[in-house]
Coordinates of C-alpha atoms in Angstrom, one line a residue:
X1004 CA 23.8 -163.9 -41.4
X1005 CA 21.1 -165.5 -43.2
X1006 CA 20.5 -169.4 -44.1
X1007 CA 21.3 -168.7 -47.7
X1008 CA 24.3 -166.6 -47.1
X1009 CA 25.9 -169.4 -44.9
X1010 CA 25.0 -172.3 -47.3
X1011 CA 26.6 -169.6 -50.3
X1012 CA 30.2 -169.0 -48.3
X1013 CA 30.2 -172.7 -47.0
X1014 CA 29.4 -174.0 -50.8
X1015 CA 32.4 -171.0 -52.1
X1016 CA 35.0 -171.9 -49.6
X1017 CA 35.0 -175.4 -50.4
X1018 CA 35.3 -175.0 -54.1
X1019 CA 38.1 -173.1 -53.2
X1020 CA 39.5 -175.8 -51.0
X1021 CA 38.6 -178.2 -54.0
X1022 CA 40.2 -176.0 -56.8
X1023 CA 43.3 -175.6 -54.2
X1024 CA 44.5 -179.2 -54.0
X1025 CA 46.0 -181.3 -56.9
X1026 CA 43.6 -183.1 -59.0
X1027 CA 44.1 -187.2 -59.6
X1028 CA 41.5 -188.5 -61.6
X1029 CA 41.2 -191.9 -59.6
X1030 CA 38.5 -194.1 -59.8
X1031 CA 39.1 -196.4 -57.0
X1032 CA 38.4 -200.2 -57.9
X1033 CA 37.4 -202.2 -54.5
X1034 CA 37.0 -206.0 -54.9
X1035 CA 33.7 -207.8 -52.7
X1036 CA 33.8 -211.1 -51.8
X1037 CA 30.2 -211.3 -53.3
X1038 CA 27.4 -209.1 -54.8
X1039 CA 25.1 -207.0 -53.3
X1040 CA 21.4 -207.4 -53.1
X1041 CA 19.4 -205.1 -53.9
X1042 CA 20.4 -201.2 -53.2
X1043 CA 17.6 -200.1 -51.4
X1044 CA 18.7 -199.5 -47.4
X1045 CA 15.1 -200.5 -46.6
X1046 CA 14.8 -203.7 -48.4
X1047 CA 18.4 -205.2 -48.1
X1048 CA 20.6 -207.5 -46.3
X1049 CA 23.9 -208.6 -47.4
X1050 CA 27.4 -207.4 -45.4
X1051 CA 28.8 -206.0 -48.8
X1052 CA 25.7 -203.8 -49.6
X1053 CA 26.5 -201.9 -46.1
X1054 CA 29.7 -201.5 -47.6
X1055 CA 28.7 -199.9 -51.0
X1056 CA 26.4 -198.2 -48.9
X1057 CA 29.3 -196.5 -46.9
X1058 CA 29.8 -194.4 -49.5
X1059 CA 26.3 -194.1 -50.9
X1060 CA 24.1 -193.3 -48.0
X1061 CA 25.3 -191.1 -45.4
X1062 CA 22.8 -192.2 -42.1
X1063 CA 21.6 -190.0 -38.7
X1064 CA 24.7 -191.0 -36.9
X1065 CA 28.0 -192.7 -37.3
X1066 CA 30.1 -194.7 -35.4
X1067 CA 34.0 -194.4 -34.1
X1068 CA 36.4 -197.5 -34.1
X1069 CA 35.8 -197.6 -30.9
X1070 CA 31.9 -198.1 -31.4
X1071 CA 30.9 -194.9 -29.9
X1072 CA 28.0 -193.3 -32.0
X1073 CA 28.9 -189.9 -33.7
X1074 CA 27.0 -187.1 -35.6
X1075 CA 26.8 -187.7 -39.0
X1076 CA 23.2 -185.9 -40.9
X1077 CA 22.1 -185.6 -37.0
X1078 CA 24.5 -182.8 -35.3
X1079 CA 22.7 -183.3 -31.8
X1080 CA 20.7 -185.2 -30.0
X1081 CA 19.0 -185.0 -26.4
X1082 CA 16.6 -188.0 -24.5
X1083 CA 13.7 -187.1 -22.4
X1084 CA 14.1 -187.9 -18.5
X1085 CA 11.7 -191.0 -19.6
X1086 CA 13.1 -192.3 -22.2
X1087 CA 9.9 -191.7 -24.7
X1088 CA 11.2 -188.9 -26.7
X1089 CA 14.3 -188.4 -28.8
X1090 CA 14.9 -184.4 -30.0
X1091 CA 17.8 -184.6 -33.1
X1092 CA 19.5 -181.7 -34.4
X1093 CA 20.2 -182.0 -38.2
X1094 CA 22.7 -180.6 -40.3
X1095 CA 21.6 -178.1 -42.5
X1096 CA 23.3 -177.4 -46.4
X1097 CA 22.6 -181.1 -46.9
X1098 CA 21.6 -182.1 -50.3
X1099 CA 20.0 -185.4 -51.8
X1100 CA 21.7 -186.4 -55.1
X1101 CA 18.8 -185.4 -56.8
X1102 CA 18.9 -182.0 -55.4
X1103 CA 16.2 -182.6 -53.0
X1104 CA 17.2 -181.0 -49.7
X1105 CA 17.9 -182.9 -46.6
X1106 CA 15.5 -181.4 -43.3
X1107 CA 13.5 -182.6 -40.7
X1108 CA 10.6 -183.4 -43.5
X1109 CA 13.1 -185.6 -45.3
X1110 CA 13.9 -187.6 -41.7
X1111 CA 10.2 -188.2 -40.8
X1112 CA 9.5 -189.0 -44.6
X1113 CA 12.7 -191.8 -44.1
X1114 CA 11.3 -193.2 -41.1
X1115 CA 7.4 -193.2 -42.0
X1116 CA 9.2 -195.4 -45.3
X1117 CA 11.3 -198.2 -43.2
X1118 CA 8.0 -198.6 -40.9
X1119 CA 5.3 -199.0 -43.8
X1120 CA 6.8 -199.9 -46.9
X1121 CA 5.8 -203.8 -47.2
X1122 CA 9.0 -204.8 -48.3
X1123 CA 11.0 -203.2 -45.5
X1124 CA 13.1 -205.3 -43.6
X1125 CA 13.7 -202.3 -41.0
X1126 CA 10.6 -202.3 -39.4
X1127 CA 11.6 -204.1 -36.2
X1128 CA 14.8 -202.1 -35.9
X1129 CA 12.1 -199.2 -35.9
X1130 CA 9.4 -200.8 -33.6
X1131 CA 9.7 -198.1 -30.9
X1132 CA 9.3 -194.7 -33.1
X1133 CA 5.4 -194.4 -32.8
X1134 CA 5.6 -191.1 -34.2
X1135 CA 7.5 -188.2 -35.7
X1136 CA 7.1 -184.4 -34.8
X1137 CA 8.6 -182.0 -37.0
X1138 CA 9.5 -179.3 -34.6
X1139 CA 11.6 -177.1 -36.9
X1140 CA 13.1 -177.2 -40.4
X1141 CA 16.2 -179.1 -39.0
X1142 CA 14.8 -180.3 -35.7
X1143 CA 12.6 -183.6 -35.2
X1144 CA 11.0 -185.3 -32.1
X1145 CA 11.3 -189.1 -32.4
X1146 CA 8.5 -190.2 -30.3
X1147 CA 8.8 -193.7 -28.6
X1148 CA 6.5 -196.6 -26.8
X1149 CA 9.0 -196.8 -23.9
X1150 CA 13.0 -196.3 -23.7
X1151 CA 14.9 -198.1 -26.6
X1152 CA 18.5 -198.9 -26.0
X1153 CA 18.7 -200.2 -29.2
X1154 CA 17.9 -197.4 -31.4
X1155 CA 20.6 -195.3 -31.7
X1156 CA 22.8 -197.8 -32.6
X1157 CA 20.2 -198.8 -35.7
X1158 CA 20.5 -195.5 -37.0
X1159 CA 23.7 -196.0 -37.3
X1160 CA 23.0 -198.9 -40.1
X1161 CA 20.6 -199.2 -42.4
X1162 CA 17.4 -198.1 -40.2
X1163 CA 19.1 -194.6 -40.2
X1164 CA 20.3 -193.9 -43.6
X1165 CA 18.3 -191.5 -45.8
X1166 CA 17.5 -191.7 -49.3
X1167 CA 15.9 -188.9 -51.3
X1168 CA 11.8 -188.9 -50.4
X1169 CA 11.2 -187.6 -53.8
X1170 CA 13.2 -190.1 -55.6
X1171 CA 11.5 -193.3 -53.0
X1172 CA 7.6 -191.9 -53.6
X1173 CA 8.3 -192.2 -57.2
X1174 CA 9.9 -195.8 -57.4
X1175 CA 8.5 -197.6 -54.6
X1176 CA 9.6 -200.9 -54.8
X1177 CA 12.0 -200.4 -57.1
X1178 CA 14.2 -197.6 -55.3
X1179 CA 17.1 -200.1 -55.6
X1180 CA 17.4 -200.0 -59.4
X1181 CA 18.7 -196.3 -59.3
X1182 CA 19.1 -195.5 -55.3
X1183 CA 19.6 -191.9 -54.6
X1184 CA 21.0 -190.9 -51.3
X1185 CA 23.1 -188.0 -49.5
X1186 CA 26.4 -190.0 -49.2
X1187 CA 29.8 -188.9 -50.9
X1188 CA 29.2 -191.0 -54.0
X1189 CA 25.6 -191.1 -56.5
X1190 CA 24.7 -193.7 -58.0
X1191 CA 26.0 -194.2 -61.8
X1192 CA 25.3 -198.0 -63.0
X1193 CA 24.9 -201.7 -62.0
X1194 CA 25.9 -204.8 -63.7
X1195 CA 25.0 -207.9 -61.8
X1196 CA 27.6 -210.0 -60.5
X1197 CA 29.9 -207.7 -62.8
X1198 CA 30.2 -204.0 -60.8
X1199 CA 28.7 -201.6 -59.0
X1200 CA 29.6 -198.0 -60.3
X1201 CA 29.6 -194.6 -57.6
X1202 CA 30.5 -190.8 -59.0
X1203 CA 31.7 -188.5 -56.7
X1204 CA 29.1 -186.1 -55.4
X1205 CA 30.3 -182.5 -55.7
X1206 CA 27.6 -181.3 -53.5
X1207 CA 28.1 -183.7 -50.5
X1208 CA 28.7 -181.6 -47.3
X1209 CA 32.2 -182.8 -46.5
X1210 CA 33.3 -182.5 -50.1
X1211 CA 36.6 -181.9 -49.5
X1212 CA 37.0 -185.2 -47.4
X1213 CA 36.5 -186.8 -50.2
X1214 CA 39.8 -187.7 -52.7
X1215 CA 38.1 -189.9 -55.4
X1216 CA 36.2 -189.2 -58.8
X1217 CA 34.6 -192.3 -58.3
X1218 CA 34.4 -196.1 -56.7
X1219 CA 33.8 -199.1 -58.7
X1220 CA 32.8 -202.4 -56.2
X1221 CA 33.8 -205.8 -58.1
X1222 CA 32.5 -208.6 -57.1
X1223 CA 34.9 -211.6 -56.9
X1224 CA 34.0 -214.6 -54.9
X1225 CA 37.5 -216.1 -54.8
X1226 CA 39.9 -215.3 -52.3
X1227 CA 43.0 -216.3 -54.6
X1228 CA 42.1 -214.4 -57.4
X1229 CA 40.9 -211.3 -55.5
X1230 CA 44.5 -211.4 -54.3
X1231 CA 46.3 -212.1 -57.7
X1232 CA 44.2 -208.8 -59.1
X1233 CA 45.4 -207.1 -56.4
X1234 CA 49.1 -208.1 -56.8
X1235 CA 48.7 -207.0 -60.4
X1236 CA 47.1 -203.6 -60.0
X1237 CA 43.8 -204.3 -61.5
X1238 CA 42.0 -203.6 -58.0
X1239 CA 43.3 -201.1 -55.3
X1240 CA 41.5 -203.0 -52.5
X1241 CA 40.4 -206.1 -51.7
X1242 CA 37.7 -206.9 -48.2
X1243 CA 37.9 -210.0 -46.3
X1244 CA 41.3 -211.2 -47.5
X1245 CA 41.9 -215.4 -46.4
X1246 CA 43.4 -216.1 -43.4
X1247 CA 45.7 -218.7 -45.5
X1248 CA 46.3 -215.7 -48.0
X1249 CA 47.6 -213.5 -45.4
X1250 CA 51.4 -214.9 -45.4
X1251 CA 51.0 -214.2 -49.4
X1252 CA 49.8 -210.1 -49.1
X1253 CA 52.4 -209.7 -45.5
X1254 CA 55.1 -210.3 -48.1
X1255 CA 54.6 -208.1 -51.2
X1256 CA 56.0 -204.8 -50.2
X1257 CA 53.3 -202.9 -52.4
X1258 CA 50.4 -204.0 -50.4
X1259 CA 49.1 -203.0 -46.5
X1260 CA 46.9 -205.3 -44.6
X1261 CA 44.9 -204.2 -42.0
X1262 CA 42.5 -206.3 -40.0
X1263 CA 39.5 -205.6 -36.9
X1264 CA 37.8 -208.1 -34.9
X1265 CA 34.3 -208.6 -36.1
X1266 CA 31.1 -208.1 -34.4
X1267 CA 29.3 -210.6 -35.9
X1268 CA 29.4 -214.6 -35.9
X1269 CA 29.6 -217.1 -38.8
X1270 CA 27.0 -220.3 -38.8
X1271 CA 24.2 -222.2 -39.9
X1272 CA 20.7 -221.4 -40.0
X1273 CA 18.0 -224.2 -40.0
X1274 CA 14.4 -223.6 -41.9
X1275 CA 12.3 -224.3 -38.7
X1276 CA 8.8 -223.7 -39.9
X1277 CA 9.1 -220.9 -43.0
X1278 CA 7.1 -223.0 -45.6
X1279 CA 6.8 -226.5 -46.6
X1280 CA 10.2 -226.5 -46.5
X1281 CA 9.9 -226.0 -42.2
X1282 CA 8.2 -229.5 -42.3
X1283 CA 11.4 -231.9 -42.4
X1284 CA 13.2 -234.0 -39.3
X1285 CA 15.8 -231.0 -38.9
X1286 CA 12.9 -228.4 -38.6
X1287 CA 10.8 -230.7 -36.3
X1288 CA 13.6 -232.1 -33.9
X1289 CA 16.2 -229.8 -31.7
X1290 CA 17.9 -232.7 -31.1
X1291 CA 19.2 -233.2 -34.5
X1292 CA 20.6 -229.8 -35.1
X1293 CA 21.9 -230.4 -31.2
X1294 CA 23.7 -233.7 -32.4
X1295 CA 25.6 -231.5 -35.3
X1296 CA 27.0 -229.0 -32.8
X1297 CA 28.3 -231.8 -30.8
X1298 CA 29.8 -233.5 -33.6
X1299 CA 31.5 -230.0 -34.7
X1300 CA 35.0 -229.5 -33.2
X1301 CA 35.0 -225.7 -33.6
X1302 CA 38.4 -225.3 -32.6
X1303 CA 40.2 -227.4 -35.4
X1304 CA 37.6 -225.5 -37.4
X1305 CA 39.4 -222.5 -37.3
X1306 CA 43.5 -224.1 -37.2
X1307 CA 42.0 -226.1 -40.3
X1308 CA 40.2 -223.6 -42.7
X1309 CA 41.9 -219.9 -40.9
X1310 CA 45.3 -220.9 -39.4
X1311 CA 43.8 -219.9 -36.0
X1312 CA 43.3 -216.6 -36.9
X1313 CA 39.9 -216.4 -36.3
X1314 CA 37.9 -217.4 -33.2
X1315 CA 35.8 -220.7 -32.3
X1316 CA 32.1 -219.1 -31.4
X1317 CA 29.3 -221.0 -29.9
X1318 CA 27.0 -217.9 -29.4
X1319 CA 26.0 -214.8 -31.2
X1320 CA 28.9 -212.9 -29.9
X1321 CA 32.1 -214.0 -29.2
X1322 CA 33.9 -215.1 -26.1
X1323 CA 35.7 -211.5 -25.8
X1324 CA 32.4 -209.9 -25.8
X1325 CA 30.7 -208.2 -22.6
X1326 CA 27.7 -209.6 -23.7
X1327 CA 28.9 -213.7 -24.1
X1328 CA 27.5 -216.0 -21.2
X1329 CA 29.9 -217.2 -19.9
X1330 CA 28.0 -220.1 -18.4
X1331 CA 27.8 -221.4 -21.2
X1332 CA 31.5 -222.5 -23.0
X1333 CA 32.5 -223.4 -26.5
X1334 CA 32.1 -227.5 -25.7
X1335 CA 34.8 -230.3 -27.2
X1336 CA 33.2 -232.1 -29.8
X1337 CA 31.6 -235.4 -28.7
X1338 CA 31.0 -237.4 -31.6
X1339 CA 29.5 -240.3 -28.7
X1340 CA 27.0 -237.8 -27.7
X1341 CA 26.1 -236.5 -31.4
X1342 CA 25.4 -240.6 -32.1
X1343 CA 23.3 -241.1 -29.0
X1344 CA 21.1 -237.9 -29.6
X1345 CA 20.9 -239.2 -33.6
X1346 CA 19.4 -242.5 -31.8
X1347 CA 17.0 -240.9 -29.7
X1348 CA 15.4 -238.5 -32.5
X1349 CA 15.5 -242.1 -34.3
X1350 CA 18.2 -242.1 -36.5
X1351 CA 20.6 -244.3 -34.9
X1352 CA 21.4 -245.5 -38.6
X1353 CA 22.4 -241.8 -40.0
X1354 CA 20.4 -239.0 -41.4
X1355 CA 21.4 -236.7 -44.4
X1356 CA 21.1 -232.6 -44.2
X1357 CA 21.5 -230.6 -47.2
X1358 CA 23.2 -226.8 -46.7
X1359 CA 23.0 -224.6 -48.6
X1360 CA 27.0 -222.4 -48.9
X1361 CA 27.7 -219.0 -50.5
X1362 CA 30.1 -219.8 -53.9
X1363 CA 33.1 -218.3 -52.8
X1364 CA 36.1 -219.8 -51.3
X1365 CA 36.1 -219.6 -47.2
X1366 CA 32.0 -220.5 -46.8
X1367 CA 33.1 -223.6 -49.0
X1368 CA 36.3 -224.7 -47.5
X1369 CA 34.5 -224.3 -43.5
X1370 CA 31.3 -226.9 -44.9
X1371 CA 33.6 -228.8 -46.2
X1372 CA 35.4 -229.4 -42.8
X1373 CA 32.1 -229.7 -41.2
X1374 CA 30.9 -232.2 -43.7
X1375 CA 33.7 -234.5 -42.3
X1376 CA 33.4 -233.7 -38.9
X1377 CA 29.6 -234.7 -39.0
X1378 CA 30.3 -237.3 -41.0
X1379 CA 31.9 -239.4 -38.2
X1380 CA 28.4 -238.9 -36.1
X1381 CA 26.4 -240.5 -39.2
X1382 CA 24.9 -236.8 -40.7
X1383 CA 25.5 -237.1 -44.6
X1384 CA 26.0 -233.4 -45.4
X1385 CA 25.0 -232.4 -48.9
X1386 CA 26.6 -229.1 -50.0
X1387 CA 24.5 -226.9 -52.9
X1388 CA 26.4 -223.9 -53.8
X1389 CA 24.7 -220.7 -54.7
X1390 CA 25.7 -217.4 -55.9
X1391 CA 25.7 -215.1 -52.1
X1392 CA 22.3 -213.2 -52.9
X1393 CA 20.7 -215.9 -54.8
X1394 CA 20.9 -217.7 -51.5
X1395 CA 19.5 -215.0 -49.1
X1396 CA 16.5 -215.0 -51.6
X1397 CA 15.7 -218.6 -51.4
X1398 CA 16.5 -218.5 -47.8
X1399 CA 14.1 -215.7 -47.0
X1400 CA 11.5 -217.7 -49.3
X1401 CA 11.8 -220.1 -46.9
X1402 CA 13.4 -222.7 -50.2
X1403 CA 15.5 -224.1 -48.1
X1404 CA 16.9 -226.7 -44.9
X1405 CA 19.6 -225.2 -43.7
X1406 CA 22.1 -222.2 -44.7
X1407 CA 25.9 -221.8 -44.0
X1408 CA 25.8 -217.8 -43.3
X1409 CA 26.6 -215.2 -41.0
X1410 CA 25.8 -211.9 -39.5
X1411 CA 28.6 -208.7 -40.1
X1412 CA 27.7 -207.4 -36.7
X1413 CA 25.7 -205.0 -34.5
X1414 CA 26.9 -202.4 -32.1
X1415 CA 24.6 -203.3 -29.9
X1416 CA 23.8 -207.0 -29.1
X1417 CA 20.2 -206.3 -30.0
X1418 CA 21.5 -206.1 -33.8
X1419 CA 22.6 -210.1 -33.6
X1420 CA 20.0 -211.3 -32.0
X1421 CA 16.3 -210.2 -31.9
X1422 CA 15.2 -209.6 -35.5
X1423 CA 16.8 -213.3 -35.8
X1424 CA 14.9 -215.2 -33.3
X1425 CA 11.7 -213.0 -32.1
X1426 CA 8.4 -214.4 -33.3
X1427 CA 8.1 -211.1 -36.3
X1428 CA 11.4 -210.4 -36.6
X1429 CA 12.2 -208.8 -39.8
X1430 CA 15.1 -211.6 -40.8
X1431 CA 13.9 -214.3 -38.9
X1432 CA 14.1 -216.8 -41.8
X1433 CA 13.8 -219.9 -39.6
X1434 CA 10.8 -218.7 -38.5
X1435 CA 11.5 -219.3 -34.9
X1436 CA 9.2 -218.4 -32.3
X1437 CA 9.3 -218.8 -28.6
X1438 CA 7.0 -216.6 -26.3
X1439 CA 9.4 -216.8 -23.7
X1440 CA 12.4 -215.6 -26.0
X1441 CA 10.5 -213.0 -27.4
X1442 CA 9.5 -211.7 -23.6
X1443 CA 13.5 -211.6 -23.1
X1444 CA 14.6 -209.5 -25.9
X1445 CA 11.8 -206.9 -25.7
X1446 CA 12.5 -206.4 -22.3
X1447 CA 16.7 -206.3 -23.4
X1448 CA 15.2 -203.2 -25.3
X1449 CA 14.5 -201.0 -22.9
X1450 CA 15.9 -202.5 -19.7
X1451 CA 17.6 -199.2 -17.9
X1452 CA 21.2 -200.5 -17.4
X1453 CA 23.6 -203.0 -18.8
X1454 CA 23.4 -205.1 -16.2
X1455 CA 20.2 -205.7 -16.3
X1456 CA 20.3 -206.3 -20.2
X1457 CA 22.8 -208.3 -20.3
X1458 CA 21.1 -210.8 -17.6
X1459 CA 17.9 -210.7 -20.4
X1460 CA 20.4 -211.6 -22.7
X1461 CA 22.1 -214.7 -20.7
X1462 CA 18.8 -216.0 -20.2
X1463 CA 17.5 -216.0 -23.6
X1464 CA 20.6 -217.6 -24.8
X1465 CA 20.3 -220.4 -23.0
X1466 CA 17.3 -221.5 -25.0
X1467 CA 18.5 -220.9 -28.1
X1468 CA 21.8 -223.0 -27.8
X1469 CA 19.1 -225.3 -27.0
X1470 CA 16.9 -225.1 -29.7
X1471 CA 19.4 -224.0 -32.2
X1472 CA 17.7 -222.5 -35.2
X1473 CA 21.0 -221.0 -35.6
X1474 CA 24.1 -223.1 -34.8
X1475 CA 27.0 -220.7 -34.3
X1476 CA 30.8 -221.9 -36.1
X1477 CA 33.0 -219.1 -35.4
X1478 CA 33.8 -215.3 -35.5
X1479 CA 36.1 -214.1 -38.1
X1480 CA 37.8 -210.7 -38.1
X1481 CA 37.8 -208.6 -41.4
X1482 CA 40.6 -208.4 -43.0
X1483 CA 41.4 -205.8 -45.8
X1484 CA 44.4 -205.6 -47.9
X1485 CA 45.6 -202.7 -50.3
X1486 CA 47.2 -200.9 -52.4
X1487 CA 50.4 -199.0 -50.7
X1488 CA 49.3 -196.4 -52.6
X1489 CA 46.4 -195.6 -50.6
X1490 CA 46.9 -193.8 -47.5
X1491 CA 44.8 -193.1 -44.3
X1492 CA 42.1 -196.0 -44.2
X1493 CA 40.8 -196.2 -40.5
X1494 CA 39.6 -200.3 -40.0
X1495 CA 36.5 -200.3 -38.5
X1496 CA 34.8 -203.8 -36.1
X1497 CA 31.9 -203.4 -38.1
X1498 CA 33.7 -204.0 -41.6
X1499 CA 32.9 -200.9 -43.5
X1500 CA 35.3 -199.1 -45.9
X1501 CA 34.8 -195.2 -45.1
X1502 CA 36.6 -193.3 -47.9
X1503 CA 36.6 -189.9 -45.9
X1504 CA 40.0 -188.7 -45.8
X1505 CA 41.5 -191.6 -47.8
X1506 CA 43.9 -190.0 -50.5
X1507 CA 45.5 -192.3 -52.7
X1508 CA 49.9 -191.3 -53.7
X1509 CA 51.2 -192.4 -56.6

């Protein structure tokens, strides 16, 4: 049977699968805790853009619940005996929302993008792709320096979803303003800090997984009110419902909660030499940012601010992780030994730190706690609130000292830590850079077993919970409440909202 044929009967038995089952004209209304930057896989960095782009941008492979990777655009895919080579199957009848088809073309068009584009942010998640060989219409060689552990799992994220080649030669820069991808949902309209507007695709491969004419992502900052829209129907979803809300959404029959730990970490990132802004006593000295980990008791942190239903986290995973050292422990605080390492950096009579705190409700209420805790050690924190993307930008311009914020999470620990602390790293916005640290976590790349990585990774995290360009608070789990209307949403550790196979009852 030929290509065409297939494509035909494939396209004709799913309108009659579509045409078969009842029709609810559903636009499904999901509430963010913040905006998303800019909607451009290759440029971005927020958590809630990953989650618009769930349903945007389908990627290479997928993940399960249970962090395995999975086909998604690639059906297959085998490793050379050395590592250097990675052969991918791709699925064919797979359409762009501009009509462009998906192939092997559009893969190595994707990748050539992420690597060169001078905005990318993808191009250390990439590093190791040193060519592409287009070995058959839906068949492509990924052609590496050496073995990279690390890669499959970043094309299961942003590094690995495609967007339309035709639609990214003619924009450029400005992709983001109308993104066009292969996911279940095409791009319709943007407000800023109002909504973000998807259409259901009709030509998206799994179709008929698909039980919504479109998804509309709100952004409201505050945790109360995302809940009292809920509670009143005017959203059918909410992400990252408060720990102190959860008593609230466990008692109203009409809504589920569901909840998965996280992979990522919440904490604070100091500017240690991006721009003028590097040159300041917090940039210069490890021994001030040590003195506010000390003064932080991370524990009442999370009874205070979460009820204890998060986790205290000192590192870049948490303490349930395979990868945590556990050589190094979450420490008491020690508001003697905060004071005496003050004095010794010279600042036995106080110093003052401003942070910088997303607007919304949880970021605010944890600096807050903080701001007391330090205070007893003599820091003076100063709190400047800023709209979530708003604050990425500035941090990335290097306009700041320090920055309450987070990281959603990596399947594999390469994800949380090396494009954060290598010397190039593509979202290293302390500007960190430690030869020895940067040794460790190329050679966590492509060391052969998990043993062996996770030694590289113990070692390396020994300096940085000395030098601390990120000071680690806790690790939250995500927490989603809806609608009891809505059936058959899978929580995933990585946060995402995957509508496949959601239906919604009235």
């Amino acid at each position: 049977m030929s290509h065409l044929k297939t494509v035909m009967i494939t396209a004709l038995l799913g309108a009659t699968a579509l045409t078969a089952s009842p029709v609810v004209a559903k636009d499904l209304r999901i509430a963010l805790q913040s905006d998303a930057d800019v909607l451009d896989p290759d440029q971005s960095r927020t958590f809630v853009g990953r989650i618009v782009y769930a349903s945007l941008c389908d990627k290479l492979v997928d993940i399960t619940p249970d962090l395995e990777i999975i086909p998604q655009l690639a059906t297959g895919w085998t490793t050379s005996e050395d590592g250097t080579a990675i052969t991918m199957q791709l699925r064919e009848g797979v359409v762009f929302h501009d009509g462009t088809p998906f192939n092997a073309e559009a893969v190595a068009a994707n990748i050539e993008r992420s690597q060169t584009l001078d905005e990318s942010r993808r191009k250390s998640e990439l590093a190791s792709i040193t060519s592409t060989e287009v070995t058959g219409a839906y068949e492509i060689v990924l052609n590496l320096a050496g073995p990279d552990a690390t890669l499959m799992a970043q094309l299961a994220d942003r590094a690995g979803m495609m967007v339309s080649p035709t639609a990214a030669a003619a924009a450029g820069a400005d992709f983001g303003l109308n993104p066009v991808c292969s996911g279940p949902f095409s791009f319709t309209e943007r407000v800023a800090q109002d909504k973000i507007v998807l259409s259901k695709f009709d030509a998206y491969w799994n179709a008929d997984a698909i039980n919504f004419d479109s998804v509309t992502f709100l952004p409201i900052p505050d945790t109360t009110v995302r809940l009292a829209n809920l509670q009143s129907g005017d959203i059918d979803m909410l992400e990252r419902l408060s720990a102190t809300d959860l008593a609230q959404a466990n008692g109203d029959s009409s809504i589920v909660v569901d909840s998965a730990v996280s992979l990522g970490y919440q904490g604070i990132t100091f500017n240690i030499n991006n721009g003028e802004k590097g040159d300041n006593p917090w940039g210069n000295d490890k021994r001030l940012r040590q003195a506010l980990s000390h003064a932080i008791d991370r524990d009442a942190l999370n009874q205070v601010v979460f009820e204890g239903a998060f986790a205290p986290g000192n590192q870049s995973f948490p303490s349930t992780s395979p990868w945590y050292n556990q050589s190094l422990p979450i420490e008491p605080s020690d508001i003697e030994k905060a004071k005496s390492l003050l004095a010794e950096a010279g600042f036995a009579e106080g110093i003052e730190l401003e942070v910088q705190v997303p607007n919304s409700t949880e970021p605010l209420a944890v600096m807050q706690v903080v701001q007391a805790m330090a205070a007893e050690a003599g820091i003076d924190i100063k709190l400047t609130s800023k709209e979530f993307a708003t604050l990425l930008s500035d941090q990335s311009a290097g306009d700041y000292i320090s920055s309450q914020i987070g990281w959603s999470g990596r399947v594999d620990p390469d994800g949380n830590n090396h494009q954060f602390v290598t010397t190039d790293g593509g979202i290293n916005d302390s500007k960190f850079s430690d030869a020895k640290v940067d040794e460790l976590m190329n050679a966590a790349r492509i060391a052969p077993t998990v043993a062996a990585r996770k030694a590289l990774y113990d070692e390396a995290m020994v300096t940085m919970l000395d030098e601390l360009p990120r000071l680690f608070l806790y690790h939250q789990k995500w927490i989603w409440a809806y609608s009891d209307n809505m059936k058959g949403f899978t929580p995933y550790p990585d946060g995402m909202i995957r509508l496949e196979g959601v239906t919604w009852e009235e």
